[in-house]
Short mmCIF file of C-alpha atoms in Angstrom, two decimals:
data_model
loop_
_atom_site.label_atom_id
_atom_site.label_comp_id
_atom_site.label_asym_id
_atom_site.label_seq_id
_atom_site.Cartn_x
_atom_site.Cartn_y
_atom_site.Cartn_z
CA MET X 148 -0.19 -9.21 0.36
CA VAL X 149 -0.53 -5.47 0.21
CA SER X 150 1.87 -3.14 -1.47
CA LEU X 151 0.18 -0.10 -0.24
CA VAL X 152 2.19 2.75 -1.74
CA LEU X 153 2.94 3.48 -5.32
CA PHE X 154 3.59 7.04 -6.38
CA ALA X 155 5.23 8.88 -9.24
CA VAL X 156 6.02 12.56 -9.55
CA LEU X 157 4.45 13.84 -12.73
CA LEU X 158 5.90 17.32 -13.25
CA LYS X 159 3.45 19.22 -15.43
CA ALA X 160 1.97 15.94 -16.70
CA PHE X 161 -1.42 16.52 -15.13
CA LEU X 162 -2.21 20.22 -15.45
CA ILE X 163 -4.49 21.69 -12.84
CA GLU X 164 -6.47 23.42 -15.55
CA SER X 165 -7.41 20.04 -17.03
CA ALA X 166 -9.73 19.16 -14.14
CA PRO X 167 -13.29 19.77 -15.41
CA ALA X 168 -15.22 22.52 -13.65
CA LYS X 169 -18.16 20.15 -13.21
CA ASP X 170 -15.94 17.89 -11.05
CA GLU X 171 -15.08 20.57 -8.52
CA VAL X 172 -16.14 19.62 -4.99
CA ALA X 173 -18.04 22.66 -3.79
CA TYR X 174 -18.91 21.31 -0.34
CA LEU X 175 -17.51 18.28 1.48
CA PRO X 176 -19.58 16.91 4.40
CA GLY X 177 -17.83 16.26 7.70
CA LEU X 178 -15.61 19.36 7.77
CA ALA X 179 -16.16 22.11 10.33
CA LYS X 180 -14.73 24.54 7.78
CA GLN X 181 -14.44 24.05 4.04
CA PRO X 182 -10.87 24.09 2.62
CA SER X 183 -9.24 27.11 1.06
CA PHE X 184 -7.72 24.98 -1.72
CA LYS X 185 -9.66 23.54 -4.63
CA GLN X 186 -10.45 19.86 -5.00
CA TYR X 187 -12.06 17.78 -7.72
CA SER X 188 -13.72 14.38 -7.87
CA GLY X 189 -14.95 12.60 -10.96
CA TYR X 190 -14.04 9.99 -13.54
CA LEU X 191 -11.20 9.43 -15.96
CA ASN X 192 -12.71 7.40 -18.78
CA THR X 193 -9.83 5.31 -20.10
CA SER X 194 -12.17 3.66 -22.63
CA GLU X 195 -15.88 3.46 -23.32
CA ASN X 196 -15.97 0.57 -20.86
CA ILE X 197 -13.53 1.57 -18.08
CA HIS X 198 -14.26 4.48 -15.70
CA LEU X 199 -11.67 5.22 -13.01
CA HIS X 200 -12.64 7.45 -10.10
CA TYR X 201 -10.18 10.17 -9.10
CA TRP X 202 -10.00 12.68 -6.27
CA PHE X 203 -7.61 15.55 -6.94
CA VAL X 204 -6.54 18.01 -4.23
CA GLU X 205 -4.66 21.17 -5.17
CA SER X 206 -1.51 22.15 -3.33
CA GLN X 207 -1.97 24.46 -0.38
CA GLY X 208 1.29 26.13 -1.37
CA HIS X 209 1.67 27.19 -4.99
CA PRO X 210 -0.60 24.93 -7.06
CA GLU X 211 0.48 26.40 -10.39
CA ASN X 212 4.15 25.64 -9.76
CA ASP X 213 4.16 22.75 -7.28
CA PRO X 214 4.63 19.21 -8.63
CA VAL X 215 1.78 16.77 -9.16
CA VAL X 216 1.95 13.47 -7.29
CA LEU X 217 -0.06 10.42 -8.32
CA TRP X 218 -0.95 8.11 -5.42
CA LEU X 219 -2.05 4.52 -6.01
CA ASN X 220 -2.68 1.95 -3.30
CA GLY X 221 -1.97 -1.71 -3.94
CA GLY X 222 -3.67 -4.77 -2.51
CA PRO X 223 -4.25 -6.02 -5.10
CA GLY X 224 -7.67 -4.42 -5.20
CA CYS X 225 -7.48 -1.73 -2.50
CA SER X 226 -8.63 1.87 -2.81
CA SER X 227 -6.31 4.87 -2.98
CA LEU X 228 -8.81 6.77 -0.85
CA ASP X 229 -7.33 4.82 2.05
CA GLY X 230 -4.17 6.86 1.46
CA LEU X 231 -6.20 10.07 1.30
CA LEU X 232 -8.38 9.55 4.38
CA ASN X 233 -6.06 7.51 6.62
CA GLU X 234 -2.50 8.40 5.69
CA HIS X 235 -1.46 11.72 4.14
CA GLY X 236 -4.50 13.45 2.66
CA PRO X 237 -5.57 16.97 3.66
CA PHE X 238 -8.28 15.57 5.93
CA LEU X 239 -8.36 12.38 8.00
CA ILE X 240 -11.45 10.32 8.79
CA GLN X 241 -12.42 10.10 12.46
CA ALA X 242 -13.73 7.05 14.32
CA ASP X 243 -17.37 8.18 14.07
CA GLY X 244 -17.32 7.71 10.30
CA LYS X 245 -18.84 11.17 9.85
CA THR X 246 -16.20 13.73 10.79
CA LEU X 247 -13.06 14.86 8.98
CA HIS X 248 -10.18 16.65 10.70
CA TYR X 249 -7.47 18.58 8.88
CA ASN X 250 -4.11 16.84 8.69
CA PRO X 251 -1.20 19.10 9.76
CA TYR X 252 1.21 16.89 7.79
CA SER X 253 -0.81 16.54 4.60
CA TRP X 254 1.28 15.96 1.51
CA ASN X 255 -0.80 18.53 -0.37
CA LEU X 256 0.84 21.23 1.73
CA ILE X 257 3.62 21.14 -0.88
CA ALA X 258 2.21 19.19 -3.83
CA ASN X 259 -0.91 18.72 -5.93
CA VAL X 260 -2.02 15.14 -5.23
CA LEU X 261 -4.08 12.94 -7.53
CA TYR X 262 -5.66 9.92 -5.80
CA LEU X 263 -6.75 7.38 -8.42
CA GLU X 264 -8.85 4.31 -7.61
CA SER X 265 -7.61 1.54 -9.86
CA PRO X 266 -8.14 -0.88 -11.47
CA ALA X 267 -11.85 -0.84 -12.37
CA GLY X 268 -13.85 -2.56 -9.64
CA VAL X 269 -11.91 -0.86 -6.84
CA GLY X 270 -13.68 1.77 -4.71
CA PHE X 271 -15.94 3.86 -6.96
CA SER X 272 -14.20 2.81 -10.20
CA TYR X 273 -16.19 0.55 -12.47
CA ALA X 274 -16.46 -1.16 -15.84
CA ASN X 275 -19.68 -1.22 -17.81
CA ASP X 276 -19.34 -4.97 -18.43
CA LYS X 277 -18.29 -5.66 -14.81
CA GLN X 278 -15.39 -7.83 -15.97
CA TYR X 279 -12.61 -7.29 -13.45
CA GLN X 280 -9.77 -9.60 -14.42
CA THR X 281 -6.49 -7.72 -13.94
CA ASN X 282 -2.76 -8.26 -14.07
CA ASP X 283 0.52 -6.43 -13.43
CA SER X 284 0.86 -4.35 -16.66
CA ALA X 285 2.95 -1.18 -16.06
CA GLY X 286 3.02 -1.19 -12.27
CA MET X 287 5.89 -0.14 -9.95
CA ALA X 288 5.59 -0.12 -6.18
CA VAL X 289 8.14 1.97 -4.29
CA GLY X 290 6.92 2.45 -0.74
CA ASN X 291 6.74 -0.72 1.37
CA GLY X 292 6.39 -2.34 -2.03
CA LEU X 293 6.74 -5.92 -3.15
CA SER X 294 9.71 -5.53 -5.48
CA SER X 295 10.69 -9.20 -5.53
CA TRP X 296 8.82 -12.26 -4.27
CA GLU X 297 12.10 -14.11 -3.76
CA TYR X 298 13.77 -11.40 -1.70
CA ASN X 299 10.58 -10.77 0.28
CA ASP X 300 10.09 -14.47 1.11
CA ASN X 301 13.69 -15.12 2.06
CA SER X 302 14.13 -11.96 4.12
CA LEU X 303 10.87 -12.41 6.04
CA VAL X 304 12.14 -15.62 7.65
CA TYR X 305 15.25 -13.79 8.89
CA PHE X 306 13.10 -10.80 9.96
CA SER X 307 10.80 -13.14 11.93
CA TYR X 308 13.61 -14.96 13.68
CA TYR X 309 15.59 -11.88 14.66
CA HIS X 310 12.43 -10.19 15.95
CA GLY X 311 11.82 -13.10 18.31
CA LEU X 312 8.86 -14.70 16.53
CA LEU X 313 10.32 -18.16 15.90
CA ARG X 314 11.33 -20.76 18.45
CA SER X 315 14.95 -21.84 18.30
CA THR X 316 14.13 -25.40 17.19
CA LEU X 317 12.12 -24.09 14.22
CA TRP X 318 15.03 -21.85 13.21
CA THR X 319 17.39 -24.84 13.49
CA ASP X 320 15.09 -26.91 11.26
CA LEU X 321 14.83 -24.10 8.72
CA GLN X 322 18.63 -23.95 8.55
CA LYS X 323 18.82 -27.73 8.25
CA PHE X 324 16.21 -28.29 5.55
CA CYS X 325 16.25 -25.01 3.58
CA CYS X 326 19.93 -24.06 3.51
CA SER X 327 23.07 -25.49 1.97
CA GLU X 328 26.57 -24.15 1.42
CA GLY X 329 25.76 -20.98 3.34
CA LYS X 330 22.73 -20.04 1.19
CA CYS X 331 19.07 -20.40 2.19
CA ASN X 332 16.03 -20.75 -0.07
CA PHE X 333 12.72 -20.18 1.70
CA HIS X 334 11.03 -19.01 -1.51
CA ASN X 335 10.57 -22.06 -3.76
CA ASN X 336 12.45 -24.86 -2.07
CA LYS X 337 11.38 -28.33 -3.26
CA ASP X 338 12.30 -30.03 0.01
CA LYS X 339 9.08 -31.10 1.76
CA ASN X 340 10.57 -30.64 5.21
CA CYS X 341 11.60 -27.09 4.26
CA GLN X 342 8.15 -26.33 2.87
CA ALA X 343 6.51 -27.52 6.08
CA ARG X 344 8.71 -25.24 8.20
CA VAL X 345 8.16 -22.25 5.92
CA THR X 346 4.40 -22.83 6.15
CA GLU X 347 4.76 -22.68 9.92
CA VAL X 348 6.55 -19.33 9.64
CA SER X 349 3.78 -18.08 7.37
CA TYR X 350 1.16 -19.11 9.91
CA ILE X 351 2.99 -17.31 12.74
CA VAL X 352 3.25 -14.10 10.73
CA TRP X 353 -0.28 -14.05 9.34
CA HIS X 354 -2.55 -16.09 11.58
CA SER X 355 -1.21 -16.10 15.14
CA GLY X 356 -2.79 -12.74 15.97
CA LEU X 357 0.18 -10.54 15.09
CA ASN X 358 -0.32 -7.39 13.05
CA ALA X 359 1.57 -8.19 9.84
CA TYR X 360 1.52 -4.52 8.82
CA ASN X 361 3.10 -3.32 12.06
CA LEU X 362 4.69 -5.91 14.32
CA TYR X 363 4.48 -3.67 17.39
CA ALA X 364 0.91 -2.44 16.91
CA ASP X 365 -2.28 -4.12 18.14
CA CYS X 366 -4.39 -6.13 15.72
CA VAL X 367 -7.51 -4.01 15.24
CA GLY X 368 -10.63 -5.51 13.70
CA GLY X 369 -10.29 -9.12 14.76
CA MET X 370 -7.93 -12.00 14.16
CA PRO X 371 -6.32 -12.16 10.72
CA GLY X 372 -7.80 -14.75 8.39
CA GLU X 373 -11.12 -15.10 10.19
CA ILE X 374 -14.46 -15.16 8.36
CA ARG X 375 -17.41 -13.43 10.00
CA PHE X 376 -20.79 -12.04 9.01
CA ASP X 377 -21.41 -8.31 9.34
CA GLU X 378 -25.08 -8.05 10.37
CA ASN X 379 -25.24 -4.30 9.82
CA ARG X 380 -24.01 -4.44 6.23
CA LYS X 381 -25.19 -7.99 5.48
CA GLN X 382 -21.77 -9.02 4.24
CA LEU X 383 -19.44 -11.93 4.66
CA VAL X 384 -16.14 -10.43 5.84
CA ILE X 385 -12.68 -11.94 5.39
CA SER X 386 -9.97 -10.10 7.30
CA ASP X 387 -7.10 -11.04 5.03
CA LEU X 388 -5.74 -10.05 1.61
CA GLY X 389 -3.58 -13.01 0.73
CA ASN X 390 -0.34 -14.59 1.77
CA LEU X 391 3.31 -13.64 1.76
CA PHE X 392 4.44 -17.00 0.45
CA PRO X 393 2.74 -17.42 -2.96
CA LYS X 394 4.00 -20.92 -3.66
CA ASN X 395 3.22 -22.80 -0.46
CA GLU X 396 0.14 -24.75 0.64
CA MET X 397 -1.18 -22.02 2.94
CA SER X 398 -1.41 -19.60 0.01
CA GLN X 399 -3.36 -22.15 -2.02
CA TRP X 400 -5.63 -22.79 0.97
CA TRP X 401 -6.31 -19.07 1.37
CA ARG X 402 -7.10 -18.64 -2.33
CA LYS X 403 -9.58 -21.53 -2.17
CA LYS X 404 -11.15 -20.08 0.99
CA LEU X 405 -11.76 -16.75 -0.76
CA GLN X 406 -13.11 -18.43 -3.88
CA ASP X 407 -15.50 -20.65 -1.88
CA ALA X 408 -16.72 -17.68 0.15
CA TYR X 409 -17.33 -15.65 -2.99
CA MET X 410 -19.18 -18.46 -4.79
CA SER X 411 -21.40 -19.23 -1.78
CA HIS X 412 -22.05 -15.64 -0.77
CA ARG X 413 -21.49 -13.05 -3.51
CA ASN X 414 -21.57 -10.11 -1.09
CA VAL X 415 -18.06 -10.62 0.30
CA ARG X 416 -15.97 -7.87 1.87
CA LEU X 417 -12.21 -8.19 1.95
CA ASP X 418 -10.58 -6.21 4.76
CA PRO X 419 -6.83 -5.81 5.25
CA PRO X 420 -5.89 -7.76 8.39
CA CYS X 421 -5.72 -5.85 11.68
CA THR X 422 -7.51 -2.80 10.31
CA ASN X 423 -10.96 -1.31 10.84
CA THR X 424 -12.55 -0.09 7.61
CA THR X 425 -15.89 0.93 9.14
CA ALA X 426 -15.26 4.67 9.46
CA CYS X 427 -14.10 5.10 5.86
CA SER X 428 -16.90 2.92 4.49
CA ASN X 429 -19.59 4.73 6.46
CA TYR X 430 -18.29 8.13 5.34
CA LEU X 431 -17.81 7.37 1.64
CA ASN X 432 -21.14 5.55 1.38
CA ASP X 433 -23.06 8.42 2.95
CA PRO X 434 -25.42 9.65 0.17
CA ARG X 435 -24.37 13.26 0.85
CA VAL X 436 -20.70 12.41 0.41
CA ARG X 437 -21.34 10.41 -2.76
CA LYS X 438 -23.24 13.36 -4.17
CA ALA X 439 -20.46 15.78 -3.21
CA LEU X 440 -17.92 13.55 -4.97
CA HIS X 441 -20.13 13.22 -8.09
CA ILE X 442 -20.56 9.44 -7.77
CA PRO X 443 -23.50 8.14 -9.88
CA ALA X 444 -26.22 6.28 -8.03
CA PHE X 445 -25.64 3.05 -9.99
CA VAL X 446 -21.98 2.76 -8.91
CA GLN X 447 -21.30 0.05 -6.34
CA LYS X 448 -20.86 0.79 -2.64
CA TRP X 449 -17.35 1.78 -1.67
CA GLU X 450 -15.21 -0.84 0.06
CA MET X 451 -11.61 -0.54 1.18
CA CYS X 452 -10.59 -3.56 -0.91
CA SER X 453 -12.42 -5.38 -3.69
CA ALA X 454 -12.86 -9.12 -3.20
CA ILE X 455 -13.60 -9.69 -6.88
CA VAL X 456 -10.55 -7.74 -8.10
CA ASN X 457 -8.32 -9.61 -5.63
CA LEU X 458 -9.83 -12.97 -6.58
CA PHE X 459 -9.36 -12.51 -10.33
CA TYR X 460 -5.98 -10.79 -10.13
CA ARG X 461 -3.20 -12.71 -11.85
CA PRO X 462 0.40 -11.54 -11.28
CA LEU X 463 2.64 -11.35 -14.32
CA TYR X 464 5.86 -10.38 -12.57
CA THR X 465 7.56 -11.88 -9.54
CA ASP X 466 10.43 -9.42 -9.70
CA MET X 467 10.52 -5.74 -10.70
CA LYS X 468 14.25 -5.55 -11.48
CA ASP X 469 13.87 -4.98 -15.22
CA GLN X 470 11.35 -2.18 -14.68
CA TYR X 471 13.61 -0.39 -12.21
CA LEU X 472 16.65 -0.76 -14.46
CA LYS X 473 14.78 0.75 -17.43
CA LEU X 474 13.85 3.81 -15.38
CA LEU X 475 17.35 4.13 -13.96
CA ALA X 476 18.91 3.82 -17.42
CA ALA X 477 16.85 6.79 -18.64
CA ARG X 478 18.53 8.97 -15.97
CA GLN X 479 15.47 11.23 -15.91
CA TYR X 480 13.81 10.10 -12.70
CA GLN X 481 14.58 10.36 -9.02
CA ILE X 482 13.50 7.08 -7.44
CA LEU X 483 12.91 6.64 -3.72
CA VAL X 484 12.28 3.20 -2.23
CA TYR X 485 11.12 3.58 1.36
CA ASN X 486 10.01 1.10 4.01
CA GLY X 487 8.65 1.25 7.51
CA ASP X 488 11.02 -1.02 9.42
CA VAL X 489 8.41 -2.97 11.45
CA ASP X 490 6.26 -3.99 8.47
CA MET X 491 6.21 -7.76 7.90
CA ALA X 492 4.00 -7.79 4.79
CA CYS X 493 6.70 -6.16 2.65
CA ASN X 494 9.65 -6.03 4.98
CA PHE X 495 12.51 -3.54 4.71
CA LEU X 496 15.22 -6.19 4.46
CA GLY X 497 13.81 -7.70 1.28
CA ASP X 498 13.52 -4.30 -0.39
CA GLU X 499 17.02 -3.40 0.75
CA TRP X 500 18.36 -6.59 -0.80
CA PHE X 501 16.42 -5.78 -3.97
CA VAL X 502 17.86 -2.26 -4.23
CA GLU X 503 21.37 -3.62 -3.68
CA SER X 504 20.77 -6.17 -6.47
CA LEU X 505 20.33 -3.31 -8.96
CA GLN X 506 24.09 -2.73 -8.60
CA GLN X 507 24.00 1.04 -8.84
CA LYS X 508 27.01 3.13 -7.84
CA VAL X 509 26.86 4.20 -4.19
CA THR X 510 27.04 7.98 -3.76
CA VAL X 511 26.16 8.24 -0.05
CA ASN X 512 26.88 5.35 2.32
CA ARG X 513 24.17 4.10 4.66
CA ARG X 514 23.62 6.62 7.45
CA THR X 515 20.89 7.96 9.71
CA TRP X 516 18.54 10.66 8.47
CA LEU X 517 17.00 13.20 10.84
CA TYR X 518 13.76 15.10 11.25
CA ASN X 519 12.58 17.62 13.83
CA ASP X 520 9.64 16.45 15.94
CA GLY X 521 9.22 19.83 17.65
CA ASN X 522 11.55 18.87 20.49
CA GLY X 523 14.74 18.75 18.47
CA ASP X 524 16.26 16.47 15.83
CA GLN X 525 15.35 12.80 15.96
CA VAL X 526 16.56 9.80 13.98
CA GLY X 527 13.96 9.08 11.30
CA GLY X 528 15.67 5.92 10.08
CA PHE X 529 18.47 5.05 7.70
CA VAL X 530 19.18 6.03 4.09
CA LYS X 531 21.58 4.91 1.38
CA GLU X 532 21.89 6.72 -1.94
CA PHE X 533 22.88 5.55 -5.42
CA GLY X 534 22.83 8.54 -7.79
CA ASN X 535 19.18 8.96 -8.76
CA LEU X 536 18.07 6.06 -6.53
CA ALA X 537 17.77 6.05 -2.74
CA PHE X 538 16.68 3.44 -0.19
CA LEU X 539 15.24 4.82 3.05
CA THR X 540 13.80 3.24 6.19
CA ILE X 541 11.42 4.89 8.66
CA LYS X 542 12.12 3.87 12.25
CA GLY X 543 9.10 2.46 14.05
CA ALA X 544 6.71 2.67 11.08
CA GLY X 545 4.70 -0.19 9.65
CA HIS X 546 3.17 -0.70 6.21
CA MET X 547 1.16 2.54 6.27
CA VAL X 548 4.13 4.81 6.93
CA PRO X 549 2.35 8.23 6.97
CA THR X 550 -0.23 6.86 9.41
CA ASP X 551 2.41 5.69 11.88
CA LYS X 552 4.98 8.47 11.43
CA PRO X 553 3.24 11.49 9.86
CA LYS X 554 5.88 14.15 10.58
CA ALA X 555 8.83 11.96 9.61
CA SER X 556 6.95 10.98 6.44
CA PHE X 557 6.24 14.57 5.49
CA THR X 558 9.93 15.35 6.01
CA PHE X 559 11.32 12.72 3.66
CA PHE X 560 8.53 13.37 1.14
CA SER X 561 9.41 17.08 1.07
CA ARG X 562 13.11 16.34 0.61
CA PHE X 563 12.32 13.89 -2.18
CA LEU X 564 10.11 16.39 -4.03
CA HIS X 565 12.62 19.21 -3.73
CA LYS X 566 15.68 17.03 -4.42
CA GLU X 567 17.17 17.99 -1.09
CA PRO X 568 19.65 15.79 0.85
CA TYR X 569 17.85 13.33 3.05
#
């Protein structure tokens, strides 16, 4: 499971002046021309033991007045520099692993953006004692996020069937063994026949060769779930991050597979399925880049996702309803829940059900939202608004929305920041 986007707008909470001068990045390798805006890289020491790496890029607009956005990737255990270098940062990594190109739809065109690698053990963040057990304390995912295990599990089966992934006899069996009185439970059903069919759905989604993060995109980097040895980096590589169904046998099997791999070969790399992490890893582990970003020599090599953090992560919450309701009750925050509509890892239908379950008053009925692609207005997706809460889909985007639909993403992000109608 990856909930790859969590962000909060922190108006004036992180002042630009607070970034230490010693952390300023004077020269960044890979750029044909150095940026006109300032950027900083260093550590936020949350205790004597915990040191979280940050990369802060000033707004290209009006840094003193523009809002500050905090970007955190999920995983669990994946680096926020994935968001910077592959999604919406000011520069995007190229396939050679050495070159950066400027991003015309960077989110720092209109905001100061703070990319924080967390928790300790992820990316360049570390703990002195190297103890990396983590849990869910104070987390809230809002973009292709996992807001509720139950809604995500139940909706994924419908998503799979209506996108043509399941044979008709499997769908008939799912209805027979998992449903009664017009209601289906694919999440924690005790019926063994139901569990067997749900496991089959899980296998089709995760291990049949489909790209779980974008149903209509190719699976880059090898088949999901495979274990291979990277000769160049001398690492055991698992191209998976977990399972969408936390309670079934396949999830337990995957957890044991990761644990066995880690115990037998400590140098394990965990790659998101259907992605290629080589370019980012090569760039960020270049000694010149590490020096430019002020990364001490003793800090571990950068990896997209941390096997040890993922392995020792223990979820505390299976539903984020209480956290959302607390924020909504304060009436101080604009909340946007957005989903690429071809993502299977955290599918749009489950998050839409979750938002509806919050029972907020509808202010704008579900409708299309538009953006201009340079050739006129296009449908970006659908949006429904509930006062200070909105649910928005991005047509044709997968889990990494800004990667798949950069201009549409910049459009809704700008409207969100400026409190403009979607």
